[in-house]
């Protein structure tokens, strides 16, 4: 049984308690982070904590815990749960009050929950075989740049993909692909450019996305951050997704049609390796 963290205490998972009046529960008034763990250490935790601060700021949510304190809790969970490989989930909600659309009074403490989850990140089947995606309309709200727990549409989209025999969905807004349901989307064009959507309120500024973009330029690979269409994706030679729990996964088909030759792309596989080398080098 896991030990989880709830509001300052480490408790067995079956004893952890959250109020039914918690605003995360009633309003999805909460933000979260997911940080990968390899060899019992955290991948790019500083970048995750920086994004956490940004999400908190955008929602005027106060968290009276320093980055050092948050890092220490991450590490304590890894130790107590003897986690070698997987992730640490962190969630901060605007605390507990009788159901009321207005924010609770100033000084209401946020609810902070953290737990570990074991998962094979390095040797995963989709990383080797690739995944299939379908496209679906992006029906999410207008601030997808904030990492909120409002994930219902992502769940519905993943279920729809599954019902159609696919692994995941890419979301399309105004004719252009914003991102995957829980990952950032990339294609490789015929002339060898790697294309991913430029940042805006329409998509999450993925940590893996930003690291991959930096690694591309360090390896003299061409990156284009811009809007791109489904038609362009259909013509791509390769495609892939990035996230903290997948790193880089090849995408081998879109709406039932193969991308390129329908196998994980050479550049994609190289990028996964480059990313893995990075992840192992920044463990903290
Ligand atoms: N999802 N876009 C969306 C909508 C996401 O939910 C995620 C992450 C990403 C990738 O971001 P990052 O590289 O920082 O993990 C992009 C996490 C992993 C999740 O919800 O489990």
PDB file of C-alpha atoms and ligand atoms in Angstrom:
ATOM      1  CA  UNK A   1       0.000   0.000   0.000  1.00  0.00           C
ATOM      2  CA  UNK A   2       1.240   3.458  -0.889  1.00  0.00           C
ATOM      3  CA  UNK A   3       1.959   6.297   1.460  1.00  0.00           C
ATOM      4  CA  UNK A   4       0.443   9.530   0.161  1.00  0.00           C
ATOM      5  CA  UNK A   5       0.802  13.161   1.228  1.00  0.00           C
ATOM      6  CA  UNK A   6      -2.256  15.173   2.293  1.00  0.00           C
ATOM      7  CA  UNK A   7      -1.968  18.662   3.769  1.00  0.00           C
ATOM      8  CA  UNK A   8       1.274  18.184   5.635  1.00  0.00           C
ATOM      9  CA  UNK A   9       0.867  14.543   6.585  1.00  0.00           C
ATOM     10  CA  UNK A  10       2.082  11.249   5.192  1.00  0.00           C
ATOM     11  CA  UNK A  11      -0.681   8.660   5.480  1.00  0.00           C
ATOM     12  CA  UNK A  12      -1.513   5.214   4.072  1.00  0.00           C
ATOM     13  CA  UNK A  13      -3.555   5.699   0.885  1.00  0.00           C
ATOM     14  CA  UNK A  14      -6.671   4.096   2.377  1.00  0.00           C
ATOM     15  CA  UNK A  15      -6.641   6.568   5.284  1.00  0.00           C
ATOM     16  CA  UNK A  16      -6.191   9.723   3.193  1.00  0.00           C
ATOM     17  CA  UNK A  17      -9.184  12.070   3.476  1.00  0.00           C
ATOM     18  CA  UNK A  18     -10.366  15.093   1.471  1.00  0.00           C
ATOM     19  CA  UNK A  19     -13.475  17.078   2.361  1.00  0.00           C
ATOM     20  CA  UNK A  20     -16.564  16.680   0.160  1.00  0.00           C
ATOM     21  CA  UNK A  21     -16.590  20.502   0.168  1.00  0.00           C
ATOM     22  CA  UNK A  22     -13.148  20.728  -1.411  1.00  0.00           C
ATOM     23  CA  UNK A  23     -13.243  23.126  -4.377  1.00  0.00           C
ATOM     24  CA  UNK A  24     -11.164  20.737  -6.419  1.00  0.00           C
ATOM     25  CA  UNK A  25     -13.979  18.218  -6.033  1.00  0.00           C
ATOM     26  CA  UNK A  26     -16.936  20.558  -6.656  1.00  0.00           C
ATOM     27  CA  UNK A  27     -15.512  23.055  -9.191  1.00  0.00           C
ATOM     28  CA  UNK A  28     -12.264  21.547 -10.552  1.00  0.00           C
ATOM     29  CA  UNK A  29     -10.801  24.676  -8.938  1.00  0.00           C
ATOM     30  CA  UNK A  30      -7.397  23.032  -8.777  1.00  0.00           C
ATOM     31  CA  UNK A  31      -4.140  22.685 -10.635  1.00  0.00           C
ATOM     32  CA  UNK A  32      -1.714  19.811 -10.910  1.00  0.00           C
ATOM     33  CA  UNK A  33       1.712  18.657 -12.031  1.00  0.00           C
ATOM     34  CA  UNK A  34       3.037  15.264 -13.049  1.00  0.00           C
ATOM     35  CA  UNK A  35       6.787  14.703 -12.791  1.00  0.00           C
ATOM     36  CA  UNK A  36       8.526  11.588 -14.053  1.00  0.00           C
ATOM     37  CA  UNK A  37      10.765   9.496 -11.789  1.00  0.00           C
ATOM     38  CA  UNK A  38      13.667   7.447 -13.133  1.00  0.00           C
ATOM     39  CA  UNK A  39      16.137   5.517 -10.983  1.00  0.00           C
ATOM     40  CA  UNK A  40      14.400   6.934  -7.901  1.00  0.00           C
ATOM     41  CA  UNK A  41      15.026  10.544  -8.958  1.00  0.00           C
ATOM     42  CA  UNK A  42      12.987  13.374 -10.516  1.00  0.00           C
ATOM     43  CA  UNK A  43      13.167  14.493 -14.156  1.00  0.00           C
ATOM     44  CA  UNK A  44      13.248  18.274 -14.702  1.00  0.00           C
ATOM     45  CA  UNK A  45      11.559  19.007 -11.373  1.00  0.00           C
ATOM     46  CA  UNK A  46      12.674  22.664 -11.483  1.00  0.00           C
ATOM     47  CA  UNK A  47      10.755  23.191 -14.737  1.00  0.00           C
ATOM     48  CA  UNK A  48       7.650  21.528 -13.259  1.00  0.00           C
ATOM     49  CA  UNK A  49       7.799  23.702 -10.151  1.00  0.00           C
ATOM     50  CA  UNK A  50       8.184  26.817 -12.314  1.00  0.00           C
ATOM     51  CA  UNK A  51       5.080  25.862 -14.316  1.00  0.00           C
ATOM     52  CA  UNK A  52       3.227  25.127 -11.069  1.00  0.00           C
ATOM     53  CA  UNK A  53       3.977  28.704  -9.911  1.00  0.00           C
ATOM     54  CA  UNK A  54       2.686  30.036 -13.217  1.00  0.00           C
ATOM     55  CA  UNK A  55      -0.571  28.052 -12.955  1.00  0.00           C
ATOM     56  CA  UNK A  56      -1.024  29.241  -9.345  1.00  0.00           C
ATOM     57  CA  UNK A  57      -0.464  32.837 -10.428  1.00  0.00           C
ATOM     58  CA  UNK A  58      -2.928  32.667 -13.322  1.00  0.00           C
ATOM     59  CA  UNK A  59      -5.662  31.465 -10.942  1.00  0.00           C
ATOM     60  CA  UNK A  60      -4.667  33.703  -7.998  1.00  0.00           C
ATOM     61  CA  UNK A  61      -4.226  30.573  -5.911  1.00  0.00           C
ATOM     62  CA  UNK A  62      -1.979  30.909  -2.877  1.00  0.00           C
ATOM     63  CA  UNK A  63       0.348  28.069  -1.911  1.00  0.00           C
ATOM     64  CA  UNK A  64       2.306  28.621   1.299  1.00  0.00           C
ATOM     65  CA  UNK A  65       4.973  26.033   0.455  1.00  0.00           C
ATOM     66  CA  UNK A  66       8.380  26.875  -1.002  1.00  0.00           C
ATOM     67  CA  UNK A  67       9.908  25.065  -3.959  1.00  0.00           C
ATOM     68  CA  UNK A  68      12.383  23.516  -1.511  1.00  0.00           C
ATOM     69  CA  UNK A  69       9.514  22.180   0.608  1.00  0.00           C
ATOM     70  CA  UNK A  70       7.725  20.792  -2.464  1.00  0.00           C
ATOM     71  CA  UNK A  71      10.929  19.136  -3.670  1.00  0.00           C
ATOM     72  CA  UNK A  72      11.416  17.580  -0.228  1.00  0.00           C
ATOM     73  CA  UNK A  73       7.883  16.113  -0.294  1.00  0.00           C
ATOM     74  CA  UNK A  74       8.470  14.673  -3.775  1.00  0.00           C
ATOM     75  CA  UNK A  75      11.639  13.016  -2.503  1.00  0.00           C
ATOM     76  CA  UNK A  76      10.042  11.774   0.695  1.00  0.00           C
ATOM     77  CA  UNK A  77       7.279  10.072  -1.317  1.00  0.00           C
ATOM     78  CA  UNK A  78       9.864   8.419  -3.561  1.00  0.00           C
ATOM     79  CA  UNK A  79      11.730   7.133  -0.509  1.00  0.00           C
ATOM     80  CA  UNK A  80       8.691   5.998   1.478  1.00  0.00           C
ATOM     81  CA  UNK A  81       7.233   4.194  -1.550  1.00  0.00           C
ATOM     82  CA  UNK A  82      10.578   2.871  -2.805  1.00  0.00           C
ATOM     83  CA  UNK A  83       9.706   4.243  -6.223  1.00  0.00           C
ATOM     84  CA  UNK A  84      12.269   3.423  -8.894  1.00  0.00           C
ATOM     85  CA  UNK A  85      10.359   4.418 -12.028  1.00  0.00           C
ATOM     86  CA  UNK A  86       7.028   6.183 -12.488  1.00  0.00           C
ATOM     87  CA  UNK A  87       5.662   9.550 -11.510  1.00  0.00           C
ATOM     88  CA  UNK A  88       4.761  11.900  -8.700  1.00  0.00           C
ATOM     89  CA  UNK A  89       1.345  13.579  -8.965  1.00  0.00           C
ATOM     90  CA  UNK A  90       0.800  16.888  -7.188  1.00  0.00           C
ATOM     91  CA  UNK A  91      -2.515  18.712  -6.859  1.00  0.00           C
ATOM     92  CA  UNK A  92      -3.346  22.030  -5.245  1.00  0.00           C
ATOM     93  CA  UNK A  93      -6.970  23.121  -4.863  1.00  0.00           C
ATOM     94  CA  UNK A  94      -8.450  26.335  -3.505  1.00  0.00           C
ATOM     95  CA  UNK A  95      -9.344  24.575  -0.279  1.00  0.00           C
ATOM     96  CA  UNK A  96     -12.575  23.837   1.540  1.00  0.00           C
ATOM     97  CA  UNK A  97     -15.700  25.945   1.950  1.00  0.00           C
ATOM     98  CA  UNK A  98     -19.480  25.475   1.623  1.00  0.00           C
ATOM     99  CA  UNK A  99     -20.344  25.341  -2.067  1.00  0.00           C
ATOM    100  CA  UNK A 100     -20.094  28.913  -3.309  1.00  0.00           C
ATOM    101  CA  UNK A 101     -19.021  30.099  -6.758  1.00  0.00           C
ATOM    102  CA  UNK A 102     -17.098  33.021  -5.281  1.00  0.00           C
ATOM    103  CA  UNK A 103     -13.613  32.379  -3.942  1.00  0.00           C
ATOM    104  CA  UNK A 104     -13.434  31.456  -0.241  1.00  0.00           C
ATOM    105  CA  UNK A 105     -12.248  34.125   2.224  1.00  0.00           C
ATOM    106  CA  UNK A 106      -8.605  35.115   2.010  1.00  0.00           C
ATOM    107  CA  UNK A 107      -6.464  32.874   4.193  1.00  0.00           C
ATOM    108  CA  UNK A 108      -8.462  29.717   3.431  1.00  0.00           C
ATOM    109  CA  UNK A 109      -5.700  27.117   3.175  1.00  0.00           C
ATOM    110  CA  UNK A 110      -5.312  25.310  -0.142  1.00  0.00           C
ATOM    111  CA  UNK A 111      -5.597  21.529  -0.227  1.00  0.00           C
ATOM    112  CA  UNK A 112      -2.307  19.915  -1.213  1.00  0.00           C
ATOM    113  CA  UNK A 113      -2.245  16.276  -2.242  1.00  0.00           C
ATOM    114  CA  UNK A 114       0.682  14.326  -3.617  1.00  0.00           C
ATOM    115  CA  UNK A 115       1.169  10.669  -4.432  1.00  0.00           C
ATOM    116  CA  UNK A 116       3.423   8.341  -6.360  1.00  0.00           C
ATOM    117  CA  UNK A 117       2.527   5.941  -9.114  1.00  0.00           C
ATOM    118  CA  UNK A 118       4.803   3.198 -10.425  1.00  0.00           C
ATOM    119  CA  UNK A 119       4.982   3.020 -14.214  1.00  0.00           C
ATOM    120  CA  UNK A 120       7.441   1.800 -16.807  1.00  0.00           C
ATOM    121  CA  UNK A 121       8.562   4.946 -18.564  1.00  0.00           C
ATOM    122  CA  UNK A 122      11.731   3.812 -20.335  1.00  0.00           C
ATOM    123  CA  UNK A 123      10.754   0.341 -21.560  1.00  0.00           C
ATOM    124  CA  UNK A 124       7.199   0.972 -22.679  1.00  0.00           C
ATOM    125  CA  UNK A 125       5.427  -0.791 -25.547  1.00  0.00           C
ATOM    126  CA  UNK A 126       4.012   2.387 -27.206  1.00  0.00           C
ATOM    127  CA  UNK A 127       7.520   3.863 -27.263  1.00  0.00           C
ATOM    128  CA  UNK A 128       8.631   0.944 -29.407  1.00  0.00           C
ATOM    129  CA  UNK A 129       5.508   0.259 -31.506  1.00  0.00           C
ATOM    130  CA  UNK A 130       4.055   3.761 -31.735  1.00  0.00           C
ATOM    131  CA  UNK A 131       0.433   4.783 -31.224  1.00  0.00           C
ATOM    132  CA  UNK A 132      -2.567   5.518 -33.427  1.00  0.00           C
ATOM    133  CA  UNK A 133      -4.522   8.757 -33.088  1.00  0.00           C
ATOM    134  CA  UNK A 134      -7.807  10.127 -34.388  1.00  0.00           C
ATOM    135  CA  UNK A 135      -8.688  13.799 -34.711  1.00  0.00           C
ATOM    136  CA  UNK A 136     -11.532  15.328 -32.724  1.00  0.00           C
ATOM    137  CA  UNK A 137     -12.824  18.872 -32.293  1.00  0.00           C
ATOM    138  CA  UNK A 138     -11.116  20.702 -29.433  1.00  0.00           C
ATOM    139  CA  UNK A 139     -14.081  21.469 -27.187  1.00  0.00           C
ATOM    140  CA  UNK A 140     -12.036  22.514 -24.141  1.00  0.00           C
ATOM    141  CA  UNK A 141     -12.159  25.941 -22.502  1.00  0.00           C
ATOM    142  CA  UNK A 142     -10.066  28.914 -23.626  1.00  0.00           C
ATOM    143  CA  UNK A 143      -7.239  28.653 -21.072  1.00  0.00           C
ATOM    144  CA  UNK A 144      -5.642  25.308 -21.846  1.00  0.00           C
ATOM    145  CA  UNK A 145      -2.271  26.867 -20.982  1.00  0.00           C
ATOM    146  CA  UNK A 146      -3.141  26.514 -17.282  1.00  0.00           C
ATOM    147  CA  UNK A 147      -2.672  22.986 -15.953  1.00  0.00           C
ATOM    148  CA  UNK A 148      -6.056  22.628 -14.256  1.00  0.00           C
ATOM    149  CA  UNK A 149      -7.727  19.396 -13.170  1.00  0.00           C
ATOM    150  CA  UNK A 150     -10.608  20.182 -15.531  1.00  0.00           C
ATOM    151  CA  UNK A 151      -9.854  17.092 -17.625  1.00  0.00           C
ATOM    152  CA  UNK A 152     -13.316  15.807 -18.501  1.00  0.00           C
ATOM    153  CA  UNK A 153     -13.042  16.544 -22.213  1.00  0.00           C
ATOM    154  CA  UNK A 154      -9.632  14.828 -22.337  1.00  0.00           C
ATOM    155  CA  UNK A 155     -11.270  11.731 -20.801  1.00  0.00           C
ATOM    156  CA  UNK A 156     -14.190  11.848 -23.263  1.00  0.00           C
ATOM    157  CA  UNK A 157     -11.807  12.254 -26.204  1.00  0.00           C
ATOM    158  CA  UNK A 158      -9.618   9.340 -25.065  1.00  0.00           C
ATOM    159  CA  UNK A 159     -12.720   7.174 -24.710  1.00  0.00           C
ATOM    160  CA  UNK A 160     -13.900   8.129 -28.178  1.00  0.00           C
ATOM    161  CA  UNK A 161     -10.469   7.216 -29.565  1.00  0.00           C
ATOM    162  CA  UNK A 162     -10.673   3.866 -27.789  1.00  0.00           C
ATOM    163  CA  UNK A 163     -14.177   3.219 -29.166  1.00  0.00           C
ATOM    164  CA  UNK A 164     -12.731   3.729 -32.658  1.00  0.00           C
ATOM    165  CA  UNK A 165      -9.847   1.342 -31.988  1.00  0.00           C
ATOM    166  CA  UNK A 166      -7.249   4.127 -31.621  1.00  0.00           C
ATOM    167  CA  UNK A 167      -4.934   4.970 -28.739  1.00  0.00           C
ATOM    168  CA  UNK A 168      -5.457   8.704 -28.419  1.00  0.00           C
ATOM    169  CA  UNK A 169      -6.878  11.840 -30.033  1.00  0.00           C
ATOM    170  CA  UNK A 170      -5.414  15.031 -31.472  1.00  0.00           C
ATOM    171  CA  UNK A 171      -7.597  18.061 -30.905  1.00  0.00           C
ATOM    172  CA  UNK A 172      -8.477  20.452 -33.718  1.00  0.00           C
ATOM    173  CA  UNK A 173      -9.532  24.063 -33.228  1.00  0.00           C
ATOM    174  CA  UNK A 174     -10.313  26.317 -36.188  1.00  0.00           C
ATOM    175  CA  UNK A 175      -8.852  23.755 -38.574  1.00  0.00           C
ATOM    176  CA  UNK A 176      -5.550  23.517 -36.716  1.00  0.00           C
ATOM    177  CA  UNK A 177      -4.203  20.927 -34.327  1.00  0.00           C
ATOM    178  CA  UNK A 178      -3.627  22.297 -30.859  1.00  0.00           C
ATOM    179  CA  UNK A 179      -2.263  19.242 -29.006  1.00  0.00           C
ATOM    180  CA  UNK A 180      -3.114  15.706 -27.876  1.00  0.00           C
ATOM    181  CA  UNK A 181      -5.550  14.996 -25.035  1.00  0.00           C
ATOM    182  CA  UNK A 182      -2.682  14.740 -22.517  1.00  0.00           C
ATOM    183  CA  UNK A 183       0.412  15.458 -24.610  1.00  0.00           C
ATOM    184  CA  UNK A 184       1.868  17.845 -27.162  1.00  0.00           C
ATOM    185  CA  UNK A 185       1.725  16.914 -30.844  1.00  0.00           C
ATOM    186  CA  UNK A 186       4.517  17.099 -33.429  1.00  0.00           C
ATOM    187  CA  UNK A 187       4.923  16.230 -37.110  1.00  0.00           C
ATOM    188  CA  UNK A 188       7.977  15.970 -39.353  1.00  0.00           C
ATOM    189  CA  UNK A 189       7.520  17.471 -42.815  1.00  0.00           C
ATOM    190  CA  UNK A 190       8.864  16.092 -46.113  1.00  0.00           C
ATOM    191  CA  UNK A 191      11.686  18.633 -46.032  1.00  0.00           C
ATOM    192  CA  UNK A 192      12.747  17.482 -42.560  1.00  0.00           C
ATOM    193  CA  UNK A 193      11.356  20.245 -40.336  1.00  0.00           C
ATOM    194  CA  UNK A 194       9.870  19.327 -36.970  1.00  0.00           C
ATOM    195  CA  UNK A 195       6.623  21.250 -36.504  1.00  0.00           C
ATOM    196  CA  UNK A 196       4.709  21.862 -33.284  1.00  0.00           C
ATOM    197  CA  UNK A 197       2.060  24.425 -32.394  1.00  0.00           C
ATOM    198  CA  UNK A 198       3.350  27.757 -31.059  1.00  0.00           C
ATOM    199  CA  UNK A 199       2.383  28.531 -27.458  1.00  0.00           C
ATOM    200  CA  UNK A 200      -0.842  30.401 -26.687  1.00  0.00           C
ATOM    201  CA  UNK A 201      -3.883  30.012 -24.437  1.00  0.00           C
ATOM    202  CA  UNK A 202      -4.923  27.094 -26.698  1.00  0.00           C
ATOM    203  CA  UNK A 203      -2.424  24.519 -25.426  1.00  0.00           C
ATOM    204  CA  UNK A 204      -0.382  23.461 -22.431  1.00  0.00           C
ATOM    205  CA  UNK A 205       3.239  24.614 -22.410  1.00  0.00           C
ATOM    206  CA  UNK A 206       4.497  21.056 -21.995  1.00  0.00           C
ATOM    207  CA  UNK A 207       7.776  20.629 -20.140  1.00  0.00           C
ATOM    208  CA  UNK A 208       8.779  17.757 -22.421  1.00  0.00           C
ATOM    209  CA  UNK A 209       7.827  19.900 -25.436  1.00  0.00           C
ATOM    210  CA  UNK A 210      10.096  22.734 -24.321  1.00  0.00           C
ATOM    211  CA  UNK A 211      13.007  20.378 -23.581  1.00  0.00           C
ATOM    212  CA  UNK A 212      12.586  18.573 -26.919  1.00  0.00           C
ATOM    213  CA  UNK A 213      12.560  21.939 -28.707  1.00  0.00           C
ATOM    214  CA  UNK A 214      15.826  22.918 -27.034  1.00  0.00           C
ATOM    215  CA  UNK A 215      17.379  19.527 -27.822  1.00  0.00           C
ATOM    216  CA  UNK A 216      16.358  19.892 -31.478  1.00  0.00           C
ATOM    217  CA  UNK A 217      18.284  23.126 -31.819  1.00  0.00           C
ATOM    218  CA  UNK A 218      21.269  21.685 -29.924  1.00  0.00           C
ATOM    219  CA  UNK A 219      21.389  18.886 -32.510  1.00  0.00           C
ATOM    220  CA  UNK A 220      21.012  21.221 -35.495  1.00  0.00           C
ATOM    221  CA  UNK A 221      17.555  19.907 -36.299  1.00  0.00           C
ATOM    222  CA  UNK A 222      15.027  22.349 -37.733  1.00  0.00           C
ATOM    223  CA  UNK A 223      12.092  23.334 -35.548  1.00  0.00           C
ATOM    224  CA  UNK A 224       9.043  25.312 -36.665  1.00  0.00           C
ATOM    225  CA  UNK A 225       6.697  26.510 -33.911  1.00  0.00           C
ATOM    226  CA  UNK A 226       3.518  27.395 -35.776  1.00  0.00           C
ATOM    227  CA  UNK A 227      -0.055  26.375 -36.484  1.00  0.00           C
ATOM    228  CA  UNK A 228      -0.522  23.311 -38.700  1.00  0.00           C
ATOM    229  CA  UNK A 229      -3.526  21.588 -40.209  1.00  0.00           C
ATOM    230  CA  UNK A 230      -4.843  18.057 -40.399  1.00  0.00           C
ATOM    231  CA  UNK A 231      -4.069  18.061 -44.141  1.00  0.00           C
ATOM    232  CA  UNK A 232      -0.424  18.833 -43.365  1.00  0.00           C
ATOM    233  CA  UNK A 233      -0.340  16.057 -40.773  1.00  0.00           C
ATOM    234  CA  UNK A 234      -1.667  13.585 -43.364  1.00  0.00           C
ATOM    235  CA  UNK A 235       1.321  14.446 -45.580  1.00  0.00           C
ATOM    236  CA  UNK A 236       3.882  14.214 -42.747  1.00  0.00           C
ATOM    237  CA  UNK A 237       6.694  11.672 -42.945  1.00  0.00           C
ATOM    238  CA  UNK A 238       6.702  11.152 -39.158  1.00  0.00           C
ATOM    239  CA  UNK A 239       4.712  12.216 -36.125  1.00  0.00           C
ATOM    240  CA  UNK A 240       5.120  11.961 -32.375  1.00  0.00           C
ATOM    241  CA  UNK A 241       3.788  13.128 -29.032  1.00  0.00           C
ATOM    242  CA  UNK A 242       5.581  14.317 -25.912  1.00  0.00           C
ATOM    243  CA  UNK A 243       4.640  14.254 -22.233  1.00  0.00           C
ATOM    244  CA  UNK A 244       6.237  13.663 -18.860  1.00  0.00           C
ATOM    245  CA  UNK A 245       4.908  10.123 -18.643  1.00  0.00           C
ATOM    246  CA  UNK A 246       5.604   9.066 -22.239  1.00  0.00           C
ATOM    247  CA  UNK A 247       8.677  11.228 -23.041  1.00  0.00           C
ATOM    248  CA  UNK A 248       8.559  10.787 -26.848  1.00  0.00           C
ATOM    249  CA  UNK A 249       6.130   8.316 -28.435  1.00  0.00           C
ATOM    250  CA  UNK A 250       5.891   7.772 -32.187  1.00  0.00           C
ATOM    251  CA  UNK A 251       2.489   8.305 -33.818  1.00  0.00           C
ATOM    252  CA  UNK A 252       2.100   5.867 -36.702  1.00  0.00           C
ATOM    253  CA  UNK A 253      -1.432   6.516 -37.927  1.00  0.00           C
ATOM    254  CA  UNK A 254      -3.944   9.332 -38.061  1.00  0.00           C
ATOM    255  CA  UNK A 255      -7.658   8.690 -38.593  1.00  0.00           C
ATOM    256  CA  UNK A 256      -6.880   5.166 -39.775  1.00  0.00           C
ATOM    257  CA  UNK A 257      -4.322   6.274 -42.392  1.00  0.00           C
ATOM    258  CA  UNK A 258      -0.623   5.482 -41.927  1.00  0.00           C
ATOM    259  CA  UNK A 259       1.760   8.379 -41.301  1.00  0.00           C
ATOM    260  CA  UNK A 260       4.825   7.958 -43.520  1.00  0.00           C
ATOM    261  CA  UNK A 261       5.397   4.235 -43.875  1.00  0.00           C
ATOM    262  CA  UNK A 262       3.235   3.500 -40.827  1.00  0.00           C
ATOM    263  CA  UNK A 263       6.218   2.660 -38.613  1.00  0.00           C
ATOM    264  CA  UNK A 264       7.950   4.699 -35.891  1.00  0.00           C
ATOM    265  CA  UNK A 265      10.037   7.316 -37.686  1.00  0.00           C
ATOM    266  CA  UNK A 266      13.827   7.382 -37.668  1.00  0.00           C
ATOM    267  CA  UNK A 267      14.028  10.985 -36.449  1.00  0.00           C
ATOM    268  CA  UNK A 268      11.394  10.273 -33.774  1.00  0.00           C
ATOM    269  CA  UNK A 269      13.359   7.297 -32.461  1.00  0.00           C
ATOM    270  CA  UNK A 270      16.530   9.354 -32.423  1.00  0.00           C
ATOM    271  CA  UNK A 271      14.759  12.144 -30.545  1.00  0.00           C
ATOM    272  CA  UNK A 272      13.456   9.700 -27.947  1.00  0.00           C
ATOM    273  CA  UNK A 273      17.025   8.549 -27.335  1.00  0.00           C
ATOM    274  CA  UNK A 274      18.302  12.133 -27.153  1.00  0.00           C
ATOM    275  CA  UNK A 275      15.500  12.949 -24.705  1.00  0.00           C
ATOM    276  CA  UNK A 276      16.276   9.872 -22.578  1.00  0.00           C
ATOM    277  CA  UNK A 277      19.936  10.875 -22.381  1.00  0.00           C
ATOM    278  CA  UNK A 278      18.802  14.334 -21.262  1.00  0.00           C
ATOM    279  CA  UNK A 279      16.385  12.933 -18.649  1.00  0.00           C
ATOM    280  CA  UNK A 280      19.055  10.689 -17.144  1.00  0.00           C
ATOM    281  CA  UNK A 281      21.486  13.592 -17.031  1.00  0.00           C
ATOM    282  CA  UNK A 282      19.173  16.009 -15.150  1.00  0.00           C
ATOM    283  CA  UNK A 283      17.887  13.639 -12.448  1.00  0.00           C
ATOM    284  CA  UNK A 284      17.531  15.361  -9.115  1.00  0.00           C
TER     285      UNK A 284
HETATM  286  N1  LIG B   1      -0.312  15.584 -19.151  1.00  0.00           N
HETATM  287  N2  LIG B   1      -0.853  18.772 -23.076  1.00  0.00           N
HETATM  288  C1  LIG B   1      -1.755  18.349 -22.176  1.00  0.00           C
HETATM  289  C2  LIG B   1      -3.196  18.701 -22.383  1.00  0.00           C
HETATM  290  C3  LIG B   1      -1.334  17.599 -21.056  1.00  0.00           C
HETATM  291  O1  LIG B   1      -2.239  17.192 -20.162  1.00  0.00           O
HETATM  292  C4  LIG B   1       0.035  17.284 -20.906  1.00  0.00           C
HETATM  293  C5  LIG B   1       0.551  16.503 -19.721  1.00  0.00           C
HETATM  294  C6  LIG B   1       0.945  17.734 -21.892  1.00  0.00           C
HETATM  295  C7  LIG B   1       2.421  17.453 -21.799  1.00  0.00           C
HETATM  296  O2  LIG B   1       3.025  18.238 -20.793  1.00  0.00           O
HETATM  297  P1  LIG B   1       4.338  17.738 -20.033  1.00  0.00           P
HETATM  298  O3  LIG B   1       5.350  17.473 -21.077  1.00  0.00           O
HETATM  299  O4  LIG B   1       4.689  18.883 -19.163  1.00  0.00           O
HETATM  300  O5  LIG B   1       3.965  16.492 -19.269  1.00  0.00           O
HETATM  301  C8  LIG B   1       0.462  18.488 -22.945  1.00  0.00           C
HETATM  302  C9  LIG B   1       0.082  14.889 -17.948  1.00  0.00           C
HETATM  303  C10 LIG B   1       1.282  14.025 -18.133  1.00  0.00           C
HETATM  304  C11 LIG B   1      -1.125  14.169 -17.382  1.00  0.00           C
HETATM  305  O6  LIG B   1      -2.171  14.776 -17.383  1.00  0.00           O
HETATM  306  O7  LIG B   1      -1.005  13.033 -16.915  1.00  0.00           O
END
